[in-house]
Amino acid sequence: MRHKIIAAIMAIAGCVGSGSPTDTEFRVDIAEESSDAQFITFETEHVRPLALGSNGSRLYAVNTPDNRLEIFDVDDDELEHVASVSVGLEPVAVAVVGSTVWVVNHLSDSISVVDVSNGARKNSVIRTLLVGDEPRDIVVAGTAAHPRAFVTTAHRGQNVPYDPQLTTPSVGRADVWVFDTKNLGATLEGSPIKILTLFTDSPRALAVSPDGHTVYAAGFHTGNKTSCVSTSTTSQVGLPPPTTNFQGLEDPSPFGILGKNGLIVKHDGAHWVDELGRNFDTAINFTLPDKDVFRINATANPPVVTAEYASVGTVIFNLAVNPSSGKLYATNTEAFNDVRFEGPGTFTGEPNVRGHLHESRVTVINPGTGAVIPRHLNKHIDYSACCGPVGTAEAENSLAFPTAAAVTSNGATMYVAAFGSSKIGVFATAQIEADTFVPNSANHIEISGGGPSGVVLNDDEDRLFVMTRFDNSIKIVDTASKIEIGAVPLYNPEPASVVVGRPMLYDARFTSTHGDSACASCHVFGNFDGLAWDLGNPDNTEIPNPGPLTNPVAPIPGLETFANFNPLKGPMVT
C-alpha cells in the first residue's frame, strides 16, 4: 500500500516514468498483499476515455480507478498492451496532441502530458498543467501551425489567476482553459493563453468542427428552467389539485406554521407558470437563462465565444460533430420535475412522474441556422402504462443514458453509447435529424461488461472501441456485423463490492419497466441532477415519524407537523 501512496503523490507532481507489463503484474501483487486496505471510491464519470493515434495503430485509454494511462497497439482484431503510465488522480479524458497524449485528471485538477514518441522519455509524464476545478474534457483545435488544447473545468477558484466571485450574481460557473500546445509557458504548471468563462453550470463535453476552427462546449447540469415558489405564495393562491390524499388528509407545509407546501413552476419562455397555466411572475423576481452549448472561435486571438444555444437538455453528457455536414449532436436527458407526484394515480387519475423521470435524447444543433431540435430516443414508450415486468419488448427497444457518440467519416451513421442499457445504438443521422427513426433493438449492439462510457471509431477498419465502466474494460466491435468481437480488461483495484454493486445504480434494463430509467436518472453518476422534485403520493397514508425531532407527549412548538410523515411532502432536493 505504501508503494501505491507514493505512486499517487508522484503522479500528482507529474514525475512518474514509464510503466510496463511487469509493472502491471507488480501492481496486482501489491493489491493482493493489501486486500484488507480500504479503497476510496469517487465514482468519477468518464467523458472521453479513449483516443486513437492519427494512423489508427495506437489506442490510448484512461484507467480511472488505477490512475493510469494504458497504451495499446492495435493489431487487426486484438489490442496488444504496450505500457501503463501513472498520471493524476481519477483520469477521465484523453487526447492525442502531436507526439504527446494529454490526460485530464478530474480529482487532481490537472493535465498530465505524456510523451509517446520514441525518444528518451518515451511513455512518461513530461509536464503537468494545473487547471481549474474538476476538469472533464479536452480537445485539440485551431490550425495545423498553431494547435490549441481546450479543457473544460468548473469555475470555483482552484489554480486560477482570477477572483472566482463565488457569491456574485450572473457570473458563469463554467470555464474553458485554452493552451498553445507549442508554447506552454515557462512556469511549472503552464500558462493558458485564455480562460473563457461561460454562463452555465460546471461544463463537461467538448467537440470540434470538421475544419478545426470551431470548438463547442456544453454545460453538464444545465437545468430546464424550473424553480420553486414559496409556501407563503401557495398559501395565498392555493395548490393545484389534488390537495389531499385518498383519506382526505390535507398537504401541510414541512413547517406547519408557514402554511401549505411549495410548488415547482417552469418558465415557458415568457412567464413562470404551474401545471394549471397560472402566472407566478410576481413570486419569482429573477430570470433563469438556459444556455447549454457554446460556440467558440478557436483561431481568434484570443479565442472568443461567438454563439450560445439554449434548451438543449437538462443533463448534457456529450457532444459529437457530423464530419460531413458540421451539425452538432448533444447526447442528453431531459427532466420532468415540473410534474407532481410519484404515485400511480389511482386516486387522482392525474399524470405523475412515476416511470417518466428523464427522457434520453439526442439534440441536433444546426450551427448555420441556430436551430436546436431534440430527438427522444425512446419515443416508442407508452408512459401511461407503468410498473409492470422488466425485460419487455418495449424495454428492450429502449436506450438509457446516452453518454457518448461517434459519427462515421461520411456523416451517415452515428453510434450512441447507452450507459444504462449496456448497448450501442446505431442510427442513420438523417433519420435522427428528421425524427423518422424507429426505436428497435435490432439496431442495437450488445456490449458485455456493462456501462459503455466512451466510444472511438476506426472507420477504415470497421472497428468501434468501447470503454465499459462497470468492469473497467475495452470492447472491440465489428461495425459491419454489429457484433462485439473482443474484450480487454484493465487492471482494477476496486473492491468486488463496488464492481458488483455499481450496476444497481445505473442498469435501466434491470430496474425499469420501460428500460429507460434507473436511480442514476436523477442521481447522475452517484451525485444529483440539481433539481427539486415533488415526489409526494396521494395514494399513500400518513406514517409516524420515528425520529427525535418531536415529542408526542410534549411537542415542541412549531414542530408539531414533524410528528408524522405526510404523503404529500412537497418539493425536495437531494
Coordinates of C-alpha atoms in Angstrom, one line a residue:
M1 CA 0.0 0.0 0.0
R2 CA 2.9 2.4 0.7
H3 CA 4.1 2.0 -2.8
K4 CA 0.6 2.9 -4.1
I5 CA 0.5 6.0 -2.0
I6 CA 4.0 7.1 -3.1
A7 CA 3.0 6.5 -6.8
A8 CA -0.1 8.6 -6.3
I9 CA 1.9 11.5 -4.8
M10 CA 4.4 11.3 -7.6
A11 CA 1.7 11.2 -10.2
I12 CA 0.2 14.5 -8.9
A13 CA 3.6 16.1 -9.3
G14 CA 3.9 14.7 -12.8
C15 CA 7.2 12.9 -12.3
V16 CA 6.3 9.3 -12.7
G17 CA 8.1 7.5 -15.5
S18 CA 7.0 4.7 -17.8
G19 CA 5.2 1.5 -16.9
S20 CA 5.4 -1.9 -18.3
P21 CA 3.5 -5.3 -18.3
T22 CA 5.9 -6.3 -15.5
D23 CA 4.8 -3.2 -13.6
T24 CA 1.2 -4.2 -14.1
E25 CA 1.9 -7.6 -12.5
F26 CA 3.7 -5.8 -9.6
R27 CA 0.6 -3.7 -9.0
V28 CA -1.5 -6.9 -8.9
D29 CA 0.8 -8.3 -6.2
I30 CA 0.6 -5.1 -4.1
A31 CA -3.2 -5.2 -4.3
E32 CA -3.3 -8.8 -3.2
E33 CA -1.0 -8.1 -0.2
S34 CA -3.2 -5.1 0.8
S35 CA -6.6 -6.7 0.3
D36 CA -7.7 -5.5 3.7
A37 CA -7.0 -1.9 2.9
Q38 CA -9.9 0.5 2.1
F39 CA -10.3 1.7 -1.5
I40 CA -11.7 5.2 -1.7
T41 CA -14.4 5.2 -4.4
F42 CA -15.2 8.6 -6.0
E43 CA -17.4 7.2 -8.8
T44 CA -15.9 9.6 -11.3
E45 CA -17.5 9.6 -14.7
H46 CA -15.8 9.1 -18.0
V47 CA -16.1 11.8 -20.6
R48 CA -13.5 10.9 -23.3
P49 CA -11.9 7.8 -22.0
L50 CA -10.5 6.6 -25.4
A51 CA -8.4 8.1 -28.2
L52 CA -6.8 6.7 -31.3
G53 CA -3.5 7.8 -32.8
S54 CA -3.5 9.6 -36.1
N55 CA -3.0 6.4 -38.2
G56 CA -5.2 4.2 -36.0
S57 CA -2.4 1.9 -34.9
R58 CA -2.4 3.1 -31.3
L59 CA -5.2 3.2 -28.8
Y60 CA -5.0 5.2 -25.6
A61 CA -7.3 4.5 -22.6
V62 CA -7.7 6.0 -19.2
N63 CA -7.7 3.6 -16.3
T64 CA -9.7 5.7 -13.9
P65 CA -9.7 3.5 -10.7
D66 CA -5.9 2.9 -11.1
N67 CA -4.9 6.5 -12.1
R68 CA -3.1 5.4 -15.2
L69 CA -3.0 5.9 -19.0
E70 CA -3.0 2.5 -20.8
I71 CA -1.3 2.3 -24.2
F72 CA -2.1 -0.4 -26.8
D73 CA -1.0 -1.3 -30.2
V74 CA -4.0 -2.0 -32.5
D75 CA -3.4 -5.3 -34.4
D76 CA -6.3 -6.4 -36.5
D77 CA -8.9 -7.6 -34.0
E78 CA -6.6 -7.5 -31.0
L79 CA -5.1 -4.9 -28.6
E80 CA -1.5 -5.5 -27.5
H81 CA -0.7 -3.8 -24.3
V82 CA 2.4 -1.5 -24.6
A83 CA 2.7 0.5 -21.4
S84 CA 0.9 1.8 -18.3
V85 CA 1.8 5.3 -17.3
S86 CA 0.9 6.8 -13.9
V87 CA -0.9 10.1 -14.2
G88 CA -3.0 12.2 -11.8
L89 CA -6.0 11.0 -9.8
E90 CA -9.2 9.9 -11.5
P91 CA -8.3 10.4 -15.2
V92 CA -11.5 10.8 -17.3
A93 CA -10.5 12.1 -20.7
V94 CA -7.6 11.8 -23.2
A95 CA -6.5 13.4 -26.4
V96 CA -3.6 13.0 -28.8
V97 CA -1.5 16.1 -29.3
G98 CA 1.2 15.5 -31.8
S99 CA 3.8 13.1 -30.2
T100 CA 2.2 13.5 -26.8
V101 CA -1.0 12.4 -25.2
W102 CA -2.8 14.7 -22.8
V103 CA -4.8 13.1 -19.9
V104 CA -7.4 15.0 -17.9
N105 CA -7.2 14.2 -14.2
H106 CA -10.6 15.1 -12.6
L107 CA -9.6 14.8 -9.0
S108 CA -6.0 16.2 -9.3
D109 CA -7.3 19.3 -11.1
S110 CA -4.5 18.8 -13.7
I111 CA -3.4 17.6 -17.1
S112 CA -0.7 15.0 -17.5
V113 CA 1.3 15.4 -20.7
V114 CA 2.6 12.0 -21.7
D115 CA 5.5 11.6 -24.2
V116 CA 4.5 8.8 -26.7
S117 CA 7.3 9.3 -29.1
N118 CA 10.4 7.0 -29.4
G119 CA 12.6 9.5 -27.5
A120 CA 14.5 9.1 -24.3
R121 CA 11.3 9.9 -22.2
K122 CA 9.0 7.6 -24.1
N123 CA 5.8 6.7 -22.2
S124 CA 6.4 9.0 -19.3
V125 CA 4.8 12.2 -17.9
I126 CA 6.9 15.1 -19.1
R127 CA 4.7 18.0 -18.0
T128 CA 1.9 18.7 -15.5
L129 CA -0.5 21.5 -16.2
L130 CA -2.6 22.8 -13.3
V131 CA -6.1 23.8 -14.4
G132 CA -9.3 24.8 -12.7
D133 CA -11.6 22.6 -10.5
E134 CA -12.7 19.2 -11.7
P135 CA -11.5 19.2 -15.3
R136 CA -13.6 16.9 -17.5
D137 CA -12.8 17.0 -21.2
I138 CA -10.1 18.0 -23.7
V139 CA -10.0 18.6 -27.5
V140 CA -7.4 20.0 -29.9
A141 CA -8.4 22.7 -32.4
G142 CA -7.1 25.7 -34.3
T143 CA -4.8 25.3 -37.2
A144 CA -2.0 22.8 -38.0
A145 CA 0.6 25.5 -37.5
H146 CA -1.0 26.7 -34.2
P147 CA -2.8 23.8 -32.5
R148 CA -4.6 24.7 -29.2
A149 CA -5.8 22.5 -26.4
F150 CA -9.2 23.3 -24.9
V151 CA -10.1 21.9 -21.4
T152 CA -13.4 22.2 -19.5
T153 CA -13.3 23.0 -15.8
A154 CA -15.6 24.3 -13.1
H155 CA -15.4 27.9 -12.2
R156 CA -14.7 27.7 -8.5
G157 CA -11.2 29.0 -7.6
Q158 CA -8.7 26.2 -7.8
N159 CA -5.4 27.1 -9.6
V160 CA -6.9 30.2 -11.1
P161 CA -5.4 33.7 -11.6
Y162 CA -8.7 35.5 -11.0
D163 CA -11.2 36.1 -8.3
P164 CA -13.9 33.4 -8.8
Q165 CA -16.6 35.7 -7.4
L166 CA -18.4 32.8 -5.9
T167 CA -21.2 35.0 -4.4
T168 CA -21.5 37.4 -7.3
P169 CA -24.8 37.1 -9.3
S170 CA -24.6 36.5 -13.1
V171 CA -21.0 35.1 -13.0
G172 CA -20.7 31.9 -15.1
R173 CA -19.7 28.7 -13.4
A174 CA -18.1 27.0 -16.4
D175 CA -14.5 27.7 -17.6
V176 CA -12.7 26.6 -20.8
W177 CA -8.9 26.7 -20.5
V178 CA -7.0 27.2 -23.7
F179 CA -3.3 26.3 -24.1
D180 CA -1.0 26.8 -27.0
T181 CA 0.3 23.3 -27.3
K182 CA 3.6 24.5 -28.8
N183 CA 4.2 27.1 -26.1
L184 CA 3.0 26.0 -22.7
G185 CA 4.8 28.8 -20.8
A186 CA 7.9 28.9 -18.6
T187 CA 6.1 28.2 -15.3
L188 CA 6.0 24.7 -13.9
E189 CA 2.2 24.4 -14.2
G190 CA 2.0 26.1 -17.7
S191 CA 0.3 29.3 -18.8
P192 CA -3.1 29.3 -20.6
I193 CA -3.5 31.8 -23.4
K194 CA -7.1 32.3 -22.3
I195 CA -9.6 31.2 -19.7
L196 CA -13.1 31.6 -21.1
T197 CA -16.0 31.8 -18.6
L198 CA -19.4 30.5 -19.8
F199 CA -22.7 31.4 -18.3
T200 CA -23.8 27.9 -17.4
D201 CA -23.1 25.3 -14.7
S202 CA -19.9 23.2 -14.5
P203 CA -19.0 22.2 -18.1
R204 CA -18.4 18.7 -19.3
A205 CA -18.2 18.0 -23.1
L206 CA -16.3 19.5 -26.0
A207 CA -16.4 18.9 -29.7
V208 CA -14.6 20.3 -32.7
S209 CA -15.9 21.4 -36.2
P210 CA -14.6 19.5 -39.2
D211 CA -12.2 22.3 -40.2
G212 CA -10.9 22.6 -36.6
H213 CA -11.7 26.3 -36.4
T214 CA -14.6 26.0 -34.0
V215 CA -14.9 24.4 -30.6
Y216 CA -18.3 23.6 -29.0
A217 CA -18.6 23.4 -25.2
A218 CA -21.5 22.1 -23.2
G219 CA -22.6 22.6 -19.6
F220 CA -23.3 19.5 -17.6
H221 CA -26.3 20.1 -15.2
T222 CA -27.7 23.0 -17.3
G223 CA -31.3 22.8 -15.9
N224 CA -34.7 23.0 -17.5
K225 CA -35.9 26.5 -16.4
T226 CA -37.8 25.2 -13.3
S227 CA -37.9 26.8 -9.9
C228 CA -39.9 26.8 -6.7
V229 CA -42.4 29.3 -5.3
S230 CA -42.6 29.5 -1.5
T231 CA -45.2 28.4 1.0
S232 CA -46.3 32.0 1.5
T233 CA -47.3 32.2 -2.1
T234 CA -49.1 28.9 -2.3
S235 CA -50.9 29.6 0.9
Q236 CA -52.4 32.6 -0.8
V237 CA -53.3 31.2 -4.2
G238 CA -53.6 27.5 -3.3
L239 CA -52.1 24.4 -4.9
P240 CA -53.3 22.6 -8.0
P241 CA -55.5 19.6 -7.1
P242 CA -55.3 17.1 -5.5
T243 CA -54.6 18.9 -2.2
T244 CA -55.4 15.8 -0.1
N245 CA -54.5 12.2 -0.1
F246 CA -57.1 9.5 -0.6
Q247 CA -58.1 9.7 3.1
G248 CA -58.8 13.5 2.8
L249 CA -55.6 14.4 4.6
E250 CA -54.5 17.9 3.6
D251 CA -51.0 18.5 2.4
P252 CA -49.1 20.6 5.1
S253 CA -46.1 22.8 4.8
P254 CA -43.0 21.0 6.0
F255 CA -43.0 23.7 8.7
G256 CA -46.6 23.7 9.8
I257 CA -46.8 27.3 10.9
L258 CA -46.0 28.5 7.4
G259 CA -49.0 27.2 5.5
K260 CA -49.1 24.9 2.5
N261 CA -46.3 23.2 0.6
G262 CA -44.2 25.0 -2.0
L263 CA -44.7 24.4 -5.7
I264 CA -42.4 23.7 -8.7
V265 CA -43.1 26.0 -11.6
K266 CA -41.5 26.3 -15.1
H267 CA -40.6 29.2 -17.3
D268 CA -42.4 28.7 -20.6
G269 CA -40.3 31.3 -22.5
A270 CA -42.5 34.2 -21.4
H271 CA -43.8 33.5 -17.9
W272 CA -43.4 31.4 -14.8
V273 CA -46.4 29.0 -14.8
D274 CA -47.6 25.9 -13.0
E275 CA -49.4 22.9 -14.4
L276 CA -52.7 24.9 -14.5
G277 CA -51.1 27.7 -16.5
R278 CA -51.3 30.2 -13.7
N279 CA -48.8 33.0 -13.8
F280 CA -46.2 33.3 -10.9
D281 CA -44.1 36.1 -12.3
T282 CA -44.7 38.2 -9.2
A283 CA -43.4 35.4 -7.0
I284 CA -40.1 34.9 -8.8
N285 CA -38.3 38.1 -9.4
F286 CA -35.4 36.8 -11.5
T287 CA -34.8 35.3 -14.9
L288 CA -33.3 31.8 -15.4
P289 CA -31.4 31.7 -18.7
D290 CA -31.0 28.2 -20.2
K291 CA -27.7 28.5 -22.0
D292 CA -26.5 25.0 -22.7
V293 CA -24.0 24.8 -25.5
F294 CA -21.5 27.5 -26.6
R295 CA -19.7 28.0 -29.9
I296 CA -16.0 29.2 -29.6
N297 CA -13.9 30.7 -32.4
A298 CA -10.8 28.5 -31.8
T299 CA -8.5 30.5 -34.1
A300 CA -9.2 34.0 -32.8
N301 CA -6.5 35.7 -30.7
P302 CA -7.6 35.1 -28.0
P303 CA -10.4 32.6 -28.6
V304 CA -13.9 34.0 -28.1
V305 CA -17.5 32.8 -27.7
T306 CA -19.5 33.6 -30.8
A307 CA -22.9 31.9 -30.2
E308 CA -25.0 30.2 -27.5
Y309 CA -27.6 27.5 -27.8
A310 CA -30.5 27.1 -25.3
S311 CA -32.9 24.3 -24.4
V312 CA -30.6 21.5 -25.5
G313 CA -31.2 19.3 -22.4
T314 CA -31.3 19.2 -18.7
V315 CA -28.2 17.0 -18.2
I316 CA -25.8 17.1 -21.2
F317 CA -23.5 14.1 -21.4
N318 CA -21.5 14.6 -24.6
L319 CA -21.1 16.2 -28.0
A320 CA -20.3 14.9 -31.4
V321 CA -19.9 16.7 -34.8
N322 CA -21.0 15.3 -38.1
P323 CA -17.8 15.4 -40.2
S324 CA -19.8 15.9 -43.4
S325 CA -22.5 18.5 -42.5
G326 CA -20.9 20.1 -39.5
K327 CA -24.1 19.6 -37.5
L328 CA -23.7 19.1 -33.8
Y329 CA -25.3 16.3 -31.8
A330 CA -25.7 16.6 -28.0
T331 CA -26.5 13.4 -26.0
N332 CA -28.6 14.3 -23.0
T333 CA -31.5 13.7 -20.8
E334 CA -34.5 16.0 -20.2
A335 CA -36.1 16.1 -16.7
F336 CA -39.8 16.2 -15.9
N337 CA -39.6 17.5 -12.4
D338 CA -42.4 20.1 -13.0
V339 CA -44.8 17.1 -13.0
R340 CA -46.0 16.5 -9.4
F341 CA -46.2 13.2 -7.5
E342 CA -44.7 9.8 -7.9
G343 CA -47.8 7.8 -7.0
P344 CA -49.6 5.5 -9.5
G345 CA -52.5 8.0 -9.7
T346 CA -55.3 5.5 -8.9
F347 CA -56.9 8.0 -6.6
T348 CA -56.3 11.2 -8.6
G349 CA -56.3 10.0 -12.1
E350 CA -53.7 12.7 -12.7
P351 CA -50.4 12.4 -14.7
N352 CA -47.5 11.8 -12.4
V353 CA -43.7 11.4 -12.7
R354 CA -43.6 7.7 -11.9
G355 CA -41.9 5.9 -14.7
H356 CA -41.3 9.2 -16.6
L357 CA -38.4 11.0 -14.9
H358 CA -35.9 11.9 -17.5
E359 CA -36.0 11.2 -21.3
S360 CA -32.9 10.1 -23.1
R361 CA -32.3 12.2 -26.2
V362 CA -30.0 13.3 -28.9
T363 CA -30.4 17.0 -29.6
V364 CA -29.5 18.2 -33.1
I365 CA -27.9 21.7 -33.3
N366 CA -27.5 23.4 -36.7
P367 CA -24.7 26.0 -36.3
G368 CA -25.7 27.6 -39.6
T369 CA -29.3 28.4 -38.6
G370 CA -29.0 28.2 -34.8
A371 CA -31.9 25.6 -34.7
V372 CA -32.0 23.3 -31.7
I373 CA -34.0 20.2 -32.3
P374 CA -34.3 17.5 -29.5
R375 CA -35.0 13.9 -30.5
H376 CA -36.3 11.4 -28.0
L377 CA -34.5 8.1 -28.4
N378 CA -37.4 6.2 -26.8
K379 CA -40.4 7.7 -28.4
H380 CA -42.0 4.2 -28.6
I381 CA -42.6 4.2 -24.8
D382 CA -46.1 4.3 -23.6
Y383 CA -45.7 6.3 -20.4
S384 CA -49.4 5.9 -19.4
A385 CA -48.6 2.3 -18.6
C386 CA -46.2 1.8 -15.7
C387 CA -44.7 -0.5 -13.2
G388 CA -45.1 -3.9 -15.0
P389 CA -42.4 -6.5 -15.5
V390 CA -38.9 -5.8 -16.7
G391 CA -37.5 -7.2 -19.9
T392 CA -40.5 -6.5 -22.2
A393 CA -40.1 -5.7 -25.9
E394 CA -40.7 -2.1 -25.1
A395 CA -37.9 -2.1 -22.6
E396 CA -35.5 -3.9 -24.9
N397 CA -36.1 -1.3 -27.6
S398 CA -35.1 1.5 -25.2
L399 CA -31.7 3.1 -24.6
A400 CA -30.9 4.7 -21.3
F401 CA -28.3 7.5 -20.5
P402 CA -26.6 8.3 -23.9
T403 CA -23.1 9.1 -22.5
A404 CA -21.2 9.3 -25.8
A405 CA -21.5 9.3 -29.5
A406 CA -19.3 8.8 -32.6
V407 CA -20.1 9.6 -36.3
T408 CA -18.7 7.9 -39.3
S409 CA -16.4 9.9 -41.6
N410 CA -19.1 10.2 -44.3
G411 CA -21.5 11.6 -41.7
A412 CA -24.2 8.9 -42.4
T413 CA -24.2 6.8 -39.2
M414 CA -24.0 7.6 -35.6
Y415 CA -23.1 5.2 -32.7
V416 CA -24.5 6.1 -29.3
A417 CA -23.3 4.6 -26.1
A418 CA -26.2 3.8 -23.8
F419 CA -24.7 3.6 -20.4
G420 CA -27.7 2.2 -18.6
S421 CA -28.6 -0.3 -21.3
S422 CA -25.2 -1.8 -21.9
K423 CA -25.7 -1.3 -25.6
I424 CA -24.6 0.8 -28.6
G425 CA -27.4 2.3 -30.5
V426 CA -26.9 2.6 -34.3
F427 CA -28.7 5.4 -36.1
A428 CA -28.8 6.9 -39.5
T429 CA -28.0 10.6 -38.9
A430 CA -30.6 11.6 -41.5
Q431 CA -33.2 9.7 -39.6
I432 CA -32.2 11.3 -36.3
E433 CA -32.4 14.8 -37.8
A434 CA -35.8 14.1 -39.5
D435 CA -37.1 12.1 -36.5
T436 CA -38.0 9.2 -38.8
F437 CA -36.1 6.5 -36.9
V438 CA -38.0 3.7 -35.3
P439 CA -36.6 2.5 -31.9
N440 CA -35.7 -1.1 -32.3
S441 CA -33.4 -3.5 -30.5
A442 CA -32.4 -4.9 -33.9
N443 CA -30.3 -1.7 -34.3
H444 CA -28.6 -2.1 -31.0
I445 CA -25.2 -3.7 -30.4
E446 CA -25.0 -5.7 -27.1
I447 CA -21.9 -4.8 -25.1
S448 CA -20.6 -7.2 -22.4
G449 CA -19.4 -6.0 -19.0
G450 CA -21.9 -3.1 -18.8
G451 CA -21.9 0.7 -18.7
P452 CA -20.4 1.8 -22.1
S453 CA -19.0 5.2 -21.2
G454 CA -16.9 6.1 -24.3
V455 CA -16.5 5.2 -27.9
V456 CA -13.9 5.8 -30.6
L457 CA -14.3 4.8 -34.2
N458 CA -11.9 3.5 -36.7
D459 CA -13.9 3.8 -39.9
D460 CA -11.4 2.4 -42.3
E461 CA -11.2 -0.9 -40.4
D462 CA -15.0 -1.1 -39.4
R463 CA -14.0 -1.1 -35.8
L464 CA -15.5 0.6 -32.8
F465 CA -13.7 0.6 -29.5
V466 CA -15.9 0.9 -26.4
M467 CA -14.9 1.6 -22.8
T468 CA -17.1 -0.2 -20.3
R469 CA -17.2 1.4 -16.8
F470 CA -18.9 -1.4 -14.9
D471 CA -16.0 -3.9 -15.5
N472 CA -13.2 -1.4 -16.4
S473 CA -12.6 -2.9 -19.8
I474 CA -12.2 -2.1 -23.5
K475 CA -14.5 -3.9 -26.0
I476 CA -13.9 -4.3 -29.7
V477 CA -16.9 -4.1 -32.0
D478 CA -17.1 -5.1 -35.7
T479 CA -19.4 -2.3 -37.1
A480 CA -20.1 -4.3 -40.3
S481 CA -21.6 -7.3 -38.4
K482 CA -22.6 -5.2 -35.3
I483 CA -21.0 -7.8 -33.0
E484 CA -18.6 -7.5 -30.2
I485 CA -15.5 -9.5 -31.2
G486 CA -13.0 -8.8 -28.4
A487 CA -12.6 -7.7 -24.8
V488 CA -9.5 -6.4 -23.0
P489 CA -9.8 -6.0 -19.2
L490 CA -7.8 -3.3 -17.5
Y491 CA -6.3 -3.7 -14.0
N492 CA -8.9 -2.7 -11.5
P493 CA -8.1 -2.1 -7.8
E494 CA -11.8 -1.5 -6.8
P495 CA -13.2 -4.0 -4.3
A496 CA -15.6 -6.6 -5.5
S497 CA -18.5 -4.9 -3.6
V498 CA -18.1 -1.8 -5.8
V499 CA -17.8 -3.7 -9.1
V500 CA -20.8 -5.9 -8.3
G501 CA -22.9 -3.1 -6.8
R502 CA -22.3 -0.4 -9.5
P503 CA -24.9 -1.7 -11.9
M504 CA -27.6 -1.3 -9.3
L505 CA -27.3 2.4 -9.7
Y506 CA -27.4 2.5 -13.5
D507 CA -28.9 -0.6 -15.0
A508 CA -32.2 0.5 -16.6
R509 CA -32.9 -2.9 -18.0
F510 CA -32.8 -4.4 -14.6
T511 CA -34.7 -1.7 -12.7
S512 CA -37.1 -0.1 -15.1
T513 CA -40.3 -1.3 -16.8
H514 CA -39.7 1.0 -19.7
G515 CA -36.0 0.2 -19.9
D516 CA -35.1 3.9 -19.8
S517 CA -34.8 4.8 -16.1
A518 CA -32.7 3.9 -13.0
C519 CA -31.6 5.6 -9.8
A520 CA -29.0 7.4 -12.0
S521 CA -31.7 9.2 -13.9
C522 CA -31.7 11.7 -11.1
H523 CA -28.6 10.7 -9.1
V524 CA -26.4 11.3 -12.1
F525 CA -23.2 9.3 -11.7
G526 CA -24.0 8.8 -8.0
N527 CA -24.5 12.5 -7.5
F528 CA -27.6 14.6 -8.2
D529 CA -29.3 16.5 -11.0
G530 CA -29.5 19.9 -9.3
L531 CA -33.3 19.9 -9.4
A532 CA -36.2 19.9 -6.9
W533 CA -38.8 17.2 -7.2
D534 CA -42.3 16.8 -5.7
L535 CA -42.4 13.1 -5.1
G536 CA -45.5 13.1 -2.8
N537 CA -48.0 10.3 -3.3
P538 CA -51.8 11.0 -2.8
D539 CA -52.3 7.2 -2.8
N540 CA -50.2 6.8 0.4
T541 CA -51.1 7.1 4.1
E542 CA -49.5 9.2 6.8
I543 CA -46.9 7.3 8.8
P544 CA -45.4 8.1 12.3
N545 CA -42.0 9.9 12.4
P546 CA -39.7 7.7 14.5
G547 CA -37.1 10.4 14.7
P548 CA -36.2 12.6 17.7
L549 CA -37.5 15.9 16.3
T550 CA -40.9 15.7 18.0
N551 CA -42.2 14.5 21.4
P552 CA -45.8 13.2 21.2
V553 CA -46.3 13.9 24.9
A554 CA -44.8 17.4 25.0
P555 CA -44.4 18.6 21.3
I556 CA -42.0 21.4 20.6
P557 CA -44.0 24.5 19.4
G558 CA -43.7 24.9 15.7
L559 CA -42.6 21.3 15.1
E560 CA -45.9 19.6 15.6
T561 CA -46.1 18.8 11.9
F562 CA -43.0 16.6 12.2
A563 CA -44.9 14.1 14.4
N564 CA -45.9 12.3 11.2
F565 CA -44.7 11.9 7.7
N566 CA -47.3 13.3 5.3
P567 CA -47.6 11.5 1.9
L568 CA -47.9 15.0 0.3
K569 CA -44.4 16.2 1.2
G570 CA -43.9 18.9 -1.4
P571 CA -40.8 19.9 -3.4
M572 CA -37.5 18.5 -2.1
V573 CA -33.9 18.3 -3.3
T574 CA -31.2 15.6 -2.8

